[in-house]
Structures are given as structure tokens and as C-alpha cells.
Coordinates of C-alpha atoms and ligand atoms in Angstrom, one line a residue:
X1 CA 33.3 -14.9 -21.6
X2 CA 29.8 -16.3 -23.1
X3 CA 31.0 -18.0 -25.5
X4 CA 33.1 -19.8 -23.2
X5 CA 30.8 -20.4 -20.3
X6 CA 27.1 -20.6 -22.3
X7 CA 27.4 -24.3 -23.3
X8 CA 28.4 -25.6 -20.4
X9 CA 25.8 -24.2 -18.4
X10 CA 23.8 -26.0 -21.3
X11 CA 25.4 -29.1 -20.8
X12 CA 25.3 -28.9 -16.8
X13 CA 21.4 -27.9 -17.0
X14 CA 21.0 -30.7 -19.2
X15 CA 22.4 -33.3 -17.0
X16 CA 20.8 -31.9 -14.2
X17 CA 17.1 -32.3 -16.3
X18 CA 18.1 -35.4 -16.9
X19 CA 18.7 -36.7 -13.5
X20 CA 15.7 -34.3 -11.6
X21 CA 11.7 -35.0 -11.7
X22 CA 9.4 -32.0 -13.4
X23 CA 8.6 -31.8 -9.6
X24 CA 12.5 -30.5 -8.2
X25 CA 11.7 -26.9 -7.1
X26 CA 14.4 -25.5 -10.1
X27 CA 12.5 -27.0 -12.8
X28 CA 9.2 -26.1 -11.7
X29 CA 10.3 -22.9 -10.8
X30 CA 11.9 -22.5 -14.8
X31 CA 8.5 -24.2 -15.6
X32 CA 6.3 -21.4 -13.8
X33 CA 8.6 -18.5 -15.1
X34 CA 8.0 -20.0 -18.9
X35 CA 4.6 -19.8 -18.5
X36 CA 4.2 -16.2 -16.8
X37 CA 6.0 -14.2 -19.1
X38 CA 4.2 -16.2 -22.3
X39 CA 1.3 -13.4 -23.3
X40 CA -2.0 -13.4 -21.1
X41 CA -5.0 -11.5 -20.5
X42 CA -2.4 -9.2 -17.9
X43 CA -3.2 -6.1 -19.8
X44 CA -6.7 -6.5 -20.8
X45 CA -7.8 -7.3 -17.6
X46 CA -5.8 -4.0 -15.8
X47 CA -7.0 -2.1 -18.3
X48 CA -10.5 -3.3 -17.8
X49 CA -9.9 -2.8 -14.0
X50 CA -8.3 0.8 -14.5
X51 CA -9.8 2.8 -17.6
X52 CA -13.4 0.5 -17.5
X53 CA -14.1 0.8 -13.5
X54 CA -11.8 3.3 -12.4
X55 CA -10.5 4.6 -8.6
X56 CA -12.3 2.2 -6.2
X57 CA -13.0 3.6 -2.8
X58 CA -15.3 0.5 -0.5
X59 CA -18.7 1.9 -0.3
X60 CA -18.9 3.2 -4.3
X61 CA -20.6 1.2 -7.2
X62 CA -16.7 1.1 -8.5
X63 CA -15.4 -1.1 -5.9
X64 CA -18.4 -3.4 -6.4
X65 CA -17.9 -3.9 -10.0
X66 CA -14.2 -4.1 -9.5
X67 CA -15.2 -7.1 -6.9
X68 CA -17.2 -8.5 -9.7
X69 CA -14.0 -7.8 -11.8
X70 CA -11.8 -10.1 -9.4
X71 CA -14.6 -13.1 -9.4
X72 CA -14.5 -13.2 -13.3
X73 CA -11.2 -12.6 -13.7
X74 CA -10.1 -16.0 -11.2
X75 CA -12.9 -17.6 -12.9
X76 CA -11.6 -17.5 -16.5
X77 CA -7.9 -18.0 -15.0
X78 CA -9.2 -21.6 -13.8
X79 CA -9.3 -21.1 -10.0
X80 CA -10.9 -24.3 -8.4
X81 CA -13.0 -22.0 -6.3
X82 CA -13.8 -18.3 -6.1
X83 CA -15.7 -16.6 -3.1
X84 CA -16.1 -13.5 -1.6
X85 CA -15.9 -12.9 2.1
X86 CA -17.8 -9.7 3.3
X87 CA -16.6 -7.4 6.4
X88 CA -17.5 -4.1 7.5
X89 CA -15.8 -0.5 7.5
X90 CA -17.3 1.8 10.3
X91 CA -17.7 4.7 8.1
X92 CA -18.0 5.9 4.5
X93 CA -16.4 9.0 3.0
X94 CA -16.6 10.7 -0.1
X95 CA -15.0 14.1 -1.1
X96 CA -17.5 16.8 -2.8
X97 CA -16.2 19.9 -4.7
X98 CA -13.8 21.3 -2.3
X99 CA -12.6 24.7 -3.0
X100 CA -10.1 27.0 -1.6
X101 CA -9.8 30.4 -2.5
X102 CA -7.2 32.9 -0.5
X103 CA -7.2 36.7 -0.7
X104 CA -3.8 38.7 0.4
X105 CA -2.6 42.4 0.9
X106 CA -0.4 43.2 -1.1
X107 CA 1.1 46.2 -2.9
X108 CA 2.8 44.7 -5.7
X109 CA 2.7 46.8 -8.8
X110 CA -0.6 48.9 -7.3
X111 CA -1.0 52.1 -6.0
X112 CA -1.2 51.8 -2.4
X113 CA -4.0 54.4 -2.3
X114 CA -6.4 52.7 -4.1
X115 CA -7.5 50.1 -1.7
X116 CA -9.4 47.7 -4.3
X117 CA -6.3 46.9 -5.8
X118 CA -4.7 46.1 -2.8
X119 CA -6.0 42.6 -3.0
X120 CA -4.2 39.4 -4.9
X121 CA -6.9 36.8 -5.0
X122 CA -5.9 33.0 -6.5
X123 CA -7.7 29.8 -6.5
X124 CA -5.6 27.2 -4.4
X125 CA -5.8 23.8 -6.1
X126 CA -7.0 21.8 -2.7
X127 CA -8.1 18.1 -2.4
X128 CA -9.5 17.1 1.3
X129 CA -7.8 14.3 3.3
X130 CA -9.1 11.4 3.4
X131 CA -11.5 10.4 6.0
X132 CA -11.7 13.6 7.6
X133 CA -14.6 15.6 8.3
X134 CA -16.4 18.1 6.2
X135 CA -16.1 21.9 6.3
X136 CA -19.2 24.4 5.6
X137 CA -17.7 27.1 3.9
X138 CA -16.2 29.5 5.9
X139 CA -15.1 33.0 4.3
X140 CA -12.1 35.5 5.6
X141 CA -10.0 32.7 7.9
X142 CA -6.9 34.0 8.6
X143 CA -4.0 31.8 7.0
X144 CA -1.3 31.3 9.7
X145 CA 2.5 29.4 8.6
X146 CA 3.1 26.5 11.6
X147 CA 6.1 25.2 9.8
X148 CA 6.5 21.5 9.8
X149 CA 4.5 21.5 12.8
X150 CA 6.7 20.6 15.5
X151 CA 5.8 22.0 18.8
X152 CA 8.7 24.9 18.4
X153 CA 7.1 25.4 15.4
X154 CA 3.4 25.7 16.5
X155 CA 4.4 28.2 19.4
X156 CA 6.2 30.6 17.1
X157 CA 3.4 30.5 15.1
X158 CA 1.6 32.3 18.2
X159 CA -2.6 31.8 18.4
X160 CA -4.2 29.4 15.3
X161 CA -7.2 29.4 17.4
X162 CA -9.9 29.9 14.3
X163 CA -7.7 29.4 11.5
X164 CA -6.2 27.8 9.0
X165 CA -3.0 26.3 9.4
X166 CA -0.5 25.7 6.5
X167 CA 2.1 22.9 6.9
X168 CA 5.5 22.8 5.2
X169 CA 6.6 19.0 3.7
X170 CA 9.7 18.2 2.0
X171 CA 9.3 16.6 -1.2
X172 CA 8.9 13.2 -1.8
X173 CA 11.9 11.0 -3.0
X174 CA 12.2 7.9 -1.1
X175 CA 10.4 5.0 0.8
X176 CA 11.4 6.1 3.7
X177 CA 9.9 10.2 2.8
X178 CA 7.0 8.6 2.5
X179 CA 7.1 6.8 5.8
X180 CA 7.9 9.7 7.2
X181 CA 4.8 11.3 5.7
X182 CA 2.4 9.1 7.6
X183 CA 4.2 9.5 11.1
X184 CA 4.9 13.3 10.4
X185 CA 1.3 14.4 10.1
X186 CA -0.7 13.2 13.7
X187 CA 1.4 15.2 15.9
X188 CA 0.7 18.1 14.0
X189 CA -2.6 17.3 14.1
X190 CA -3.2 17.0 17.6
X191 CA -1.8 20.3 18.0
X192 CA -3.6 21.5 15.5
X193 CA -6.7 20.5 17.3
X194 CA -4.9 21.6 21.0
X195 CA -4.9 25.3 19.4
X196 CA -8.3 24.8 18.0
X197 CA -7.3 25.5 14.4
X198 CA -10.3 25.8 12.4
X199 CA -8.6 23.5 9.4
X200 CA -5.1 22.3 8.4
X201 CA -3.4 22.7 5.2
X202 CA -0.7 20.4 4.2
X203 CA 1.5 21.0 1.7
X204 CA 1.6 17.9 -1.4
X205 CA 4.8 16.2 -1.0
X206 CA 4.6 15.9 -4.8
X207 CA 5.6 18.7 -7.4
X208 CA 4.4 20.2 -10.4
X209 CA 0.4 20.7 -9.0
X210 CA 0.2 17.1 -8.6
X211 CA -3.1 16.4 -6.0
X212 CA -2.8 12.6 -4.2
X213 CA -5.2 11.3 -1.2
X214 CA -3.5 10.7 2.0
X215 CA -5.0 9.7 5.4
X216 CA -4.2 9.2 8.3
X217 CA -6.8 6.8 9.5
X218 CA -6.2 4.1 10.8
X219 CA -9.3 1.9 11.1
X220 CA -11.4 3.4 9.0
X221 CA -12.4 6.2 11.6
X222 CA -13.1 10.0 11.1
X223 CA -9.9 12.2 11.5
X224 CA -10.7 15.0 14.2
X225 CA -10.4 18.2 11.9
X226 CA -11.2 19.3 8.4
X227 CA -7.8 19.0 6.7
X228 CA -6.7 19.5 2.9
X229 CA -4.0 18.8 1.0
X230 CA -2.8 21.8 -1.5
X231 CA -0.4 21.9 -4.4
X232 CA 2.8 22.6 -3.1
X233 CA 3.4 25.2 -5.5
X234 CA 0.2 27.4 -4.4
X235 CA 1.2 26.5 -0.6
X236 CA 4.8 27.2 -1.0
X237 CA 3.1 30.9 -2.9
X238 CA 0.8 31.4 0.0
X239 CA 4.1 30.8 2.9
X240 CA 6.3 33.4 0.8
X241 CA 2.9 35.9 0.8
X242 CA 2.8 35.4 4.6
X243 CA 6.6 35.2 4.9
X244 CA 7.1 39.0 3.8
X245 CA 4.4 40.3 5.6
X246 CA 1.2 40.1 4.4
X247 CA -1.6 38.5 5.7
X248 CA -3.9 36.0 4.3
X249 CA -7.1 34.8 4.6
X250 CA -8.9 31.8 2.8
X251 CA -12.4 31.1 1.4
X252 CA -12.9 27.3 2.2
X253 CA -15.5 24.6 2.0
X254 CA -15.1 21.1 2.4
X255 CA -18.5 19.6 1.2
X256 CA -17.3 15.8 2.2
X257 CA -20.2 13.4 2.5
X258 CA -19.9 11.0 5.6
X259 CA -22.0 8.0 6.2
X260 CA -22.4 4.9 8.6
X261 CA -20.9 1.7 8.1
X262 CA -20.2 0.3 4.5
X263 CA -19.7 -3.6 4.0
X264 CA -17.0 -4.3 1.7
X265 CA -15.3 -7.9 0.2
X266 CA -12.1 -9.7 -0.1
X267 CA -12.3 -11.8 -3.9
X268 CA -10.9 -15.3 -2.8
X269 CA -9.8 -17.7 -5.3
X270 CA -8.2 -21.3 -4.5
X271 CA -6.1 -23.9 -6.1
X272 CA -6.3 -27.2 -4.1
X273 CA -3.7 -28.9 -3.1
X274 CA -3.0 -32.9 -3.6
X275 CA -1.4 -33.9 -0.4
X276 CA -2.4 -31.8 2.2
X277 CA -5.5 -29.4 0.8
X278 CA -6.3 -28.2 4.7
X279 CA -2.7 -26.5 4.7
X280 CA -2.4 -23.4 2.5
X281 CA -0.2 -20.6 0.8
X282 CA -1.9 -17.1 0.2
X283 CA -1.3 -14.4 -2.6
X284 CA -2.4 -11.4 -1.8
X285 CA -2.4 -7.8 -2.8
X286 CA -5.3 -5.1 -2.4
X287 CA -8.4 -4.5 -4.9
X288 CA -9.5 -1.7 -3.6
X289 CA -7.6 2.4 -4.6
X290 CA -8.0 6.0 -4.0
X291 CA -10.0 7.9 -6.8
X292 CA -8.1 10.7 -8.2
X293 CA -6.6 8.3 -10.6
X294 CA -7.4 5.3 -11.5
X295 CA -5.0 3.1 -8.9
X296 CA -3.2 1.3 -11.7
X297 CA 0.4 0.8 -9.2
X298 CA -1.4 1.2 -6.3
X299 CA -2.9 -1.9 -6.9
X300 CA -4.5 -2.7 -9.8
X301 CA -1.7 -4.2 -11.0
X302 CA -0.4 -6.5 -8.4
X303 CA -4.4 -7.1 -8.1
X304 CA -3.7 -8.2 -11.7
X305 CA -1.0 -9.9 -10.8
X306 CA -2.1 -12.1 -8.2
X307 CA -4.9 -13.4 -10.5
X308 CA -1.8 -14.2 -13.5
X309 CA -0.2 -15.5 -10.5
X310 CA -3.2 -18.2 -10.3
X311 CA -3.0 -18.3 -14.5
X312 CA 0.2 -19.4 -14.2
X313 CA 0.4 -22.4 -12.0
X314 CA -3.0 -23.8 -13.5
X315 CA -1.3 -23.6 -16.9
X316 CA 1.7 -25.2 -15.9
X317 CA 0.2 -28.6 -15.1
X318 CA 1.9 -28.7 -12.1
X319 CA 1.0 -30.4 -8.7
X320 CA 0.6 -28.5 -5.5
X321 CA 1.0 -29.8 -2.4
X322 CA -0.9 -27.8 -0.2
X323 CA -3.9 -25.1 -1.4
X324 CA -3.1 -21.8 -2.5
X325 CA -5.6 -19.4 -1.7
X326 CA -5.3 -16.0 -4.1
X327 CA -6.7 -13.1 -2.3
X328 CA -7.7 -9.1 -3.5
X329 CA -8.3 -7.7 -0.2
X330 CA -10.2 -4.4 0.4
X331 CA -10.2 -1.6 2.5
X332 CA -6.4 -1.9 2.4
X333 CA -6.5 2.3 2.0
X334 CA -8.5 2.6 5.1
X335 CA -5.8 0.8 7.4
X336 CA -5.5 -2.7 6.6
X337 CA -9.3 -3.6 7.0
X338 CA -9.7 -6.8 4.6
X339 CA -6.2 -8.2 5.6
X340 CA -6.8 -7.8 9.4
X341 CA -10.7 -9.1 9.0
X342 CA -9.3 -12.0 7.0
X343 CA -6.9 -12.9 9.6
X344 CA -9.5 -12.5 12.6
X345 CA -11.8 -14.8 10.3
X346 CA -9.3 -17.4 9.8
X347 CA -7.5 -17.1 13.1
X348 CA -8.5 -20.8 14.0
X349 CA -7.0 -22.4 10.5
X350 CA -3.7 -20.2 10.7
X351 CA -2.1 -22.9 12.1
X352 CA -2.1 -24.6 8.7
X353 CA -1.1 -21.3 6.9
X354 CA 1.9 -22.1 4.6
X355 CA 2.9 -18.4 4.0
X356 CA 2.1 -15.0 2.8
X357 CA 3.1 -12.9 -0.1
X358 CA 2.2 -9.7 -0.8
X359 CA 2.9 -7.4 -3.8
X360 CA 2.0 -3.5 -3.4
X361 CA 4.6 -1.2 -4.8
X362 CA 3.4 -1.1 -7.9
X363 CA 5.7 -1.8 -10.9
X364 CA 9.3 -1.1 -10.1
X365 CA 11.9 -4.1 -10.0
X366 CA 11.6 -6.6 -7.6
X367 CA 14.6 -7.1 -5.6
X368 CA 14.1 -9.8 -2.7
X369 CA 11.4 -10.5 0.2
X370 CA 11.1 -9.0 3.7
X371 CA 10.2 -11.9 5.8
X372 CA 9.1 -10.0 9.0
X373 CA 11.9 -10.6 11.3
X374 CA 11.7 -14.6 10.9
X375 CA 15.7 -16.1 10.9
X376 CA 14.2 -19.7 10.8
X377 CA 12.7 -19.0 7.4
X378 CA 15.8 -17.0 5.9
X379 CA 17.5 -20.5 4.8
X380 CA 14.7 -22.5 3.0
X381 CA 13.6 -19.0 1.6
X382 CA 16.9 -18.3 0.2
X383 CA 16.7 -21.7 -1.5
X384 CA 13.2 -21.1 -3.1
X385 CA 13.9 -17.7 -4.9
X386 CA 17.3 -19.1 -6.0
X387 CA 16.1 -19.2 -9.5
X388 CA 14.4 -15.4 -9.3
X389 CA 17.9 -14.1 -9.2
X390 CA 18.0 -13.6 -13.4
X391 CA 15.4 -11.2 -12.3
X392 CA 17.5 -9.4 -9.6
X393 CA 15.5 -11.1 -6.7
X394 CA 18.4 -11.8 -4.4
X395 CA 18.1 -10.2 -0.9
X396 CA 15.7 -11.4 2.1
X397 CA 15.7 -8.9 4.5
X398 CA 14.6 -9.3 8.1
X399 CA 12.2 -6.0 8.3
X400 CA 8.5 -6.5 10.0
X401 CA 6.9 -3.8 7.6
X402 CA 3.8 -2.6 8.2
X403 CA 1.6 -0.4 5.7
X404 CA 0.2 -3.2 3.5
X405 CA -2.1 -6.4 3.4
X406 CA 1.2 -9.2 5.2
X407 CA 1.0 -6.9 8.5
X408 CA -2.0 -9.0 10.7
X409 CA -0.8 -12.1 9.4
X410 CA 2.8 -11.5 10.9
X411 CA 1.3 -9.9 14.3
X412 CA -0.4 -13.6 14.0
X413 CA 2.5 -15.4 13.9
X414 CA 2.6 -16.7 10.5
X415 CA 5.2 -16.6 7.6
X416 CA 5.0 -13.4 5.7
X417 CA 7.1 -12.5 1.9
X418 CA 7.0 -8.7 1.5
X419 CA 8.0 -7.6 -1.9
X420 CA 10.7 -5.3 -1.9
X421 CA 10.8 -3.4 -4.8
X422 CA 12.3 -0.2 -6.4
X423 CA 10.9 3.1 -6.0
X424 CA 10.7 3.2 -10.0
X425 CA 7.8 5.6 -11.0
X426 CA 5.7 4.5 -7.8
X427 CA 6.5 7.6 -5.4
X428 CA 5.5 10.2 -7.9
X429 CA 2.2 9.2 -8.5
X430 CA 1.8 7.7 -5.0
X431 CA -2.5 8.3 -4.6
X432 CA -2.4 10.6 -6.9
X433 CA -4.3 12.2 -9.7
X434 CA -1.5 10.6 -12.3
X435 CA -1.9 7.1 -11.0
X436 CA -3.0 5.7 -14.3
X437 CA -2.6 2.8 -16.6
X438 CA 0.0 4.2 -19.0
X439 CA 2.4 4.3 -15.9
X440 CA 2.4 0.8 -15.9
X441 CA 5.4 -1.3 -17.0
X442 CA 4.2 -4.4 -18.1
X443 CA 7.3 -6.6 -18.7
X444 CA 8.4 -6.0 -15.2
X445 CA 5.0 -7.2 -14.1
X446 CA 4.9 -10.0 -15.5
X447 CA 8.2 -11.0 -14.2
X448 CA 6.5 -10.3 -11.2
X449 CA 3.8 -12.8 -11.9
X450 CA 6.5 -15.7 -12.4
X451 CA 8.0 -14.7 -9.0
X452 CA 4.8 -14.8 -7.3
X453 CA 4.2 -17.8 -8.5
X454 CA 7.6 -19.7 -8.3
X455 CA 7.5 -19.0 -4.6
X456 CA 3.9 -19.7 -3.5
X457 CA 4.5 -22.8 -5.6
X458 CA 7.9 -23.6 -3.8
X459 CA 6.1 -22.7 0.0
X460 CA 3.1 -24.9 -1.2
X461 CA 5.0 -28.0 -2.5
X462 CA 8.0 -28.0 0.6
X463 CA 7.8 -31.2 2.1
X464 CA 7.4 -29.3 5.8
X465 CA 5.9 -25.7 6.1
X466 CA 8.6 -23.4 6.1
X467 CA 8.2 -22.4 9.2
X468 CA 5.6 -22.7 12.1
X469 CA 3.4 -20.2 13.4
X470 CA 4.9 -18.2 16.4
X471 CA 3.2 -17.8 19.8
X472 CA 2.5 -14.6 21.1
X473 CA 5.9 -14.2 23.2
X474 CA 7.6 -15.2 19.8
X475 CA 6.5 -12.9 17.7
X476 CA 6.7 -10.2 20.4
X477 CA 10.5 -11.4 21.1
X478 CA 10.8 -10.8 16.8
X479 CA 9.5 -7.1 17.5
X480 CA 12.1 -6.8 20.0
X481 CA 15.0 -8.5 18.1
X482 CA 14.2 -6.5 14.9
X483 CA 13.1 -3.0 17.0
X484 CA 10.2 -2.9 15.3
X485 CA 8.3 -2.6 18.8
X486 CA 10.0 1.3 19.1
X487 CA 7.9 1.5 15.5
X488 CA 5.1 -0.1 15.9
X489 CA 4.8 2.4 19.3
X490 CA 5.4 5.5 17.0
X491 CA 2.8 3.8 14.7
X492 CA 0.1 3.3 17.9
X493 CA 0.0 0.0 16.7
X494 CA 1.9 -1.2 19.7
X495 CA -0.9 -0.2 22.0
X496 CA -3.3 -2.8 19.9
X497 CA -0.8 -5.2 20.0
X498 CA -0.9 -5.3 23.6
X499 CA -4.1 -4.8 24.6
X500 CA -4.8 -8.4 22.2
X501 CA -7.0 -6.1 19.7
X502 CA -4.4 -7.4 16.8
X503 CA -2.6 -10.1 16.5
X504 CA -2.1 -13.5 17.7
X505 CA -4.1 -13.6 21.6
X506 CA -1.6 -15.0 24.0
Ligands
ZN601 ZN1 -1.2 -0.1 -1.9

């Protein structure tokens, strides 16, 4: 079959060269891909960004040098420009040494006489949530089991008034368990705090002791109760304690540290375009990380990326049309915060914004673009990542995600490209303590990097924008189309939406 097919491909590719200026989107496109997957300063840079400045939380010395980090990097990878653009957070947060101990009854292997052995005591490996407030250690809480949390469950459960209460989880396996894992958990907080608990305990969706940061802030605002996360196998140990009748109490203290607002920055490199250098294409993905690990797929790699991305098109000689801006927003962990003040900053010059693309699901395989409900884009856009297909980019679905750094540029009306990638190794070490350099596969990246830049090259040099920017009725008649409205209301983001706190003002 290759033998027989191969050199006419050749032939037909050669004719076609033959006949086509450097500037036809296939050629460029082959041009761009040449050139990203040729070796680079890719590694050295994540690993700089990863082992050298580590988790980066807005507020630390870590996400300062890691903004530093971003200006050098864009610098040596020949931006025309670099900047950074400052906005604030409303609160910092940093975990102390949380500890949680629990102490049960229990007559295992003992004498039931001798009451000093009728105590199994065990160190519960506990990280708090993120953004939530700090516990002074309490002593003795009674440990109460409320399930999954659902209101049946919480009833059942009887008073939690003063105590701690111990959420079940299922185990995390897909994108949409981890969805799921965001809109499971503020329900069973607000009944948490409706029965006063004195603290929550969720289970880790992950196995094998594996501690990860979650939160369920959304603006970067305190949560209303302490809260901790513990290692599914201690909480599954303390549920089965509970479950055949023996009670159990917990030592806890959650010395978080809390503070007033923080300024953070988004790193924004620019290649200027020709023709029309007012009209741009941005490439984003998010700087900043959690801190167990060292946030090497969550994002330092597509940060990585998006300044190879820039490498890329400089090396390649080629002409763009319009500007592409590259972009390393912060505060994404918080709830979008560099995104969304980037798009409130720029609201008056998104008019002239060409399109987004985003990259934040770490390393696994690339396999098309959500493009946030837009059918007018779905034709050109199936045209420009034509020649990503020998890396298994084919589909363009119509999803308006949320959850990463496209979201306040959609609710503003603009084009947005949503990688859509493979779970790969991403799920497992989603936040977590194991999120680390060495997970990292590098020859999928950089195919990454010649897809970035193939299509923000391709949306920069079309000879029209690829699509215009909606109106407010558009975009909410996209929500409708796509029922991402009954979402976005599970989400709460629907209320903002309305209320013209996010998103394009009617
Ligand atoms: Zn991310």
C-alpha cells in the first residue's frame, strides 16, 4: 500500500509547491511544523520553570520569578515586545502544617478491660482546600460519615453540628469525574455550613495517598468553612471504623495564613503583524500552579509551549498579517482572574481580536478544538487544522467550556480554540503532589507547539477574521443553542453573566 501510494503523494506535493507561494496556509503550515519539532530550549526552559522555581501560587516569591521566567524566556525567543500587565486578587492564601490526627474505640485484638488499649490512634495524611479558612486546633471532634453529601445523605447522618464531616468521592478517571468534582462539592458545603459542621473532610479522588489542591473558589474569595482533603485510603479507614460502630474523633489544626489583596501579572509577548498590526491572534495558557508539585502539566508546559509557539513563527521567517499576542496568564487557579482581567482591560480593542487558543491539559494528545458554540467558524477552522491531522487533530467540536483561560473571551463574544486533549497521565496527577517534570512527554508537546503555531499563524494571516465578535444576544442565543446556559447556571456563572459582571455588556 506505501509503496504504491508514497510517490505519488511526492509527485502531487511537488506540483502543488510548485504552483503555491511560501505564503498558501499548507506550506506555511508544513513550514511552522518543520520548525517546532526541530530541538529548542522546550526542555530547559520547563525545567527551569519546574525544578528551579517550583509550584507558583500569585502572592509567593515563586510566581514572581516565574513571571520573570516568562519575560526572559519571550525575550530570547525573539518576541517584538514583552510586557507585563498587573491586576489584583482579593485575598492571599497559604497552607501551614496542617495535621490531622483521629483516635477510635475499638476492640480489635485488646482486652476489652483494659481501657488504654481500647484506643487505635493514626495520623491522617490531610492537605487543606484551597482558599478556605484556617482552623485553630481543635482536639476530641467527633467524626461523623455524610456520604456523598446529598441532602438524604446529610439527614441520615443526623446532627454534624460541631463536627467534622467526612465526604465519600469516587475515584477519578475521566474529564467529566473531574467536572463533576467541582460541581459535587458546594452543595455539600452549604449544608455543611446549614448544620454548622465544625470542618469538612473530603475524600482525594486520587489513589494510592496521592494529596492534590482543589478549590472551590471562584474569584479568588475565602471558602466559608475549614475544609481538608485526606487520602482516600485513611478516609475510606476512618468510614469503615465508623461504619461498624465505633466512633471517632479527630485532632485538627488548619494553621492557613490569609492576607489582603495580592497583585499578580499576565507575561505578554507580541509578534507584529504587516498588514493589519491593530487586529490580533492571542496564545494563551496559564503561568501560574498549585504548590504540592511543581505544576509541570498543569501548566508549565503549555506555559512552555506558548513561548515555543512564539520561537516558532519568528524562526520560520514567515509574515503575519495581523499581531499575535502570546500570553501566560495568572491567577488561572483562583477562577480565571488574569484571563477575565485581561478581557475587561482590553474590552474596547476586542473588536479587532482575531481568535483565542488555549492549551491546559497538560501533555496528552491533542485531538481537535472546541470553538465555544461558534457554527460560523466551524468551516474556515476545519480548513486551517487540515494539515494537523498527521498529528490526530481532526475534530472541532461545538462545546462553550469553561474551567480555563478561553472562558471571558467567549462570554465576550470573540473566537475561542480550546484544546481538546487526551486524559493521558493528566487526571492522576491533577494538582497534585506528583505533578512534576518527569511526567512530562516532550515529543507530544512539541507537536503541540507546531499546532499552536500553524493555527494562530493560519487565524492571523486569513484574509478576513474568522469570525466577528458576537453581541450580547449572540452569544447568549450560543448558550442557548449549545445548553451551556443549564451549565453555566449549575456553575453560578449564569448569574454573572446576567447581571453584566462577565462578559460582553449588552
Ligand atoms: Zn490549568
Amino acid at each position: 500500500m506505501h509503496s504504491l501510494k508514497r510517490p505519488l503523494l511526492l509527485v502531487a506535493s511537488l506540483f502543488a509547491s510548485l504552483f503555491m507561494c511560501a505564503q498558501t496556509p499548507d506550506s506555511a503550515a508544513d513550514r511552522l511544523m518543520q520548525e517546532a519539532l526541530k530541538p529548542s530550549s522546550i526542555e530547559s526552559n520547563l525545567r527551569g520553570l519546574t525544578d528551579e522555581i517550583g509550584g507558583r501560587v500569585p502572592g509567593t516569591p515563586a510566581m514572581q520569578r516565574a513571571v520573570e521566567w516568562g519575560v526572559q524566556a519571550f525575550k530570547q525567543a525573539g518576541a517584538d515586545s514583552v510586557h507585563t500587565e498587573e491586576f489584583a486578587i482579593p485575598n492571599s492564601w497559604s497552607e501551614g502544617a496542617t495535621r490531622m490526627t483521629v483516635s477510635a474505640t475499638t476492640y480489635a485484638g485488646v482486652d476489652p478491660r483494659i481501657s488504654s488499649l481500647r484506643y487505635t490512634t493514626f495520623n491522617v495524611r490531610a492537605v487543606s482546600i484551597a482558599w478556605a479558612p484556617a482552623l485553630a486546633p481543635v482536639k476530641h471532634v467527633p467524626v461523623v460519615d455524610v456520604g456523598e453529601g446529598t441532602e438524604a445523605d446529610f439527614k441520615k447522618a443526623g446532627d454534624i453540628s460541631g463536627k467534622v464531616a467526612l465526604v465519600h468521592t469516587t475515584v477519578l478517571k475521566t474529564w467529566a469525574d473531574l467536572f463533576a468534582e467541582y460541581t459535587n462539592a458546594p452543595p455539600v458545603i452549604d449544608l455543611a455550613a446549614k448544620g454548622k459542621a465544625k470542618a469538612v473532610a473530603f475524600m482525594a479522588t486520587r489513589e494510592h495517598d496521592i494529596l492534590y489542591r482543589h478549590t472551590n473558589a471562584s474569584d479568588g474569595e475565602i471558602d466559608r468553612l475549614p475544609m481538608v482533603l485526606v487520602a482516600r485510603e485513611d478516609g475510606e479507614r476512618i468510614a469503615r471504623l465508623l461504619a461498624s460502630g465505633h466512633p471517632v474523633w479527630a485532632d485538627l489544626a488548619i494553621p492557613n495564613t490569609l492576607g489582603g489583596p495580592i497583585k499578580a501579572a499576565n507575561v505578554v509577548a507580541e509578534l507584529k503583524g504587516s498588514e493589519k498590526p491593530d487586529e490580533f491572534v492571542i496564545v494563551g495558557a496559564h503561568l501560574d500552579s498549585w504548590e504540592l508539585g511543581t505544576g509541570a502539566l498543569d501548566n508549565g508546559c503549555n506555559a512552555a509551549l506558548v513561548i515555543d509557539a512564539l520561537r516558532t513563527i519568528k524562526a520560520s521567517g514567515l509574515k503575519l498579517r495581523r499581531s499575535i499576542r502570546f500570553v501566560l496568564f495568572s491567577g488561572e487557579e483562583e477562577g480565571l482572574m488574569g484571563s477575565h482581567a485581561y478581557a475587561v482591560a482590553h474590552r474596547p480593542e476586542l473588536d479587532k481580536a482575531a481568535g483565542v487558543v488555549i492549551y491546559d491539559s497538560g501533555t496528552g494528545k491533542t485531538t481537535g478544538f472546541a470553538v465555544g458554540g461558534r457554527k460560523d467558524v466551524l468551516e474556515t477552522a476545519q480548513r486551517l487544522i487540515a494539515p494537523l491531522q498527521q498529528f490526530g487533530v481532526k475534530e472541532l467540536k461545538l462545546d462553550m467550556e469553561w474551567g480555563t483561560d478561553h472562558f471571558d473571551f467567549m462570554l465576550e463574544g470573540v473566537p475561542t480554540f480550546v484544546a481538546d486533549q487526551e486524559e493521558a497521565n493528566y487526571l492522576v496527577n491533577y494538582h497534585a503532589v506528583s505533578d512534576t517534570y518527569d511526567k512530562v512527554d516532550f515529543s507530544q508537546l512539541k507537536k503541540h507547539v507546531a499546532e499552536a503555531a500553524a493555527l494562530s499563524y493560519g487565524l492571523a494571516n486569513l484574509p478576513d477574521r474568522i469570525g466577528p465578535r458576537l453581541t450580547h444576544d449572540q452569544i447568549e442565543q450560543t448558550m442557548r443553542d449549545t445548553h451551556s446556559d443549564e451549565m453555566f447556571k449549575a456553575e453560578g456563572i449564569w448569574d454573572e453573566w446576567v447581571s453584566g459582571k462577565r462578559g460582553r455588556q449588552k
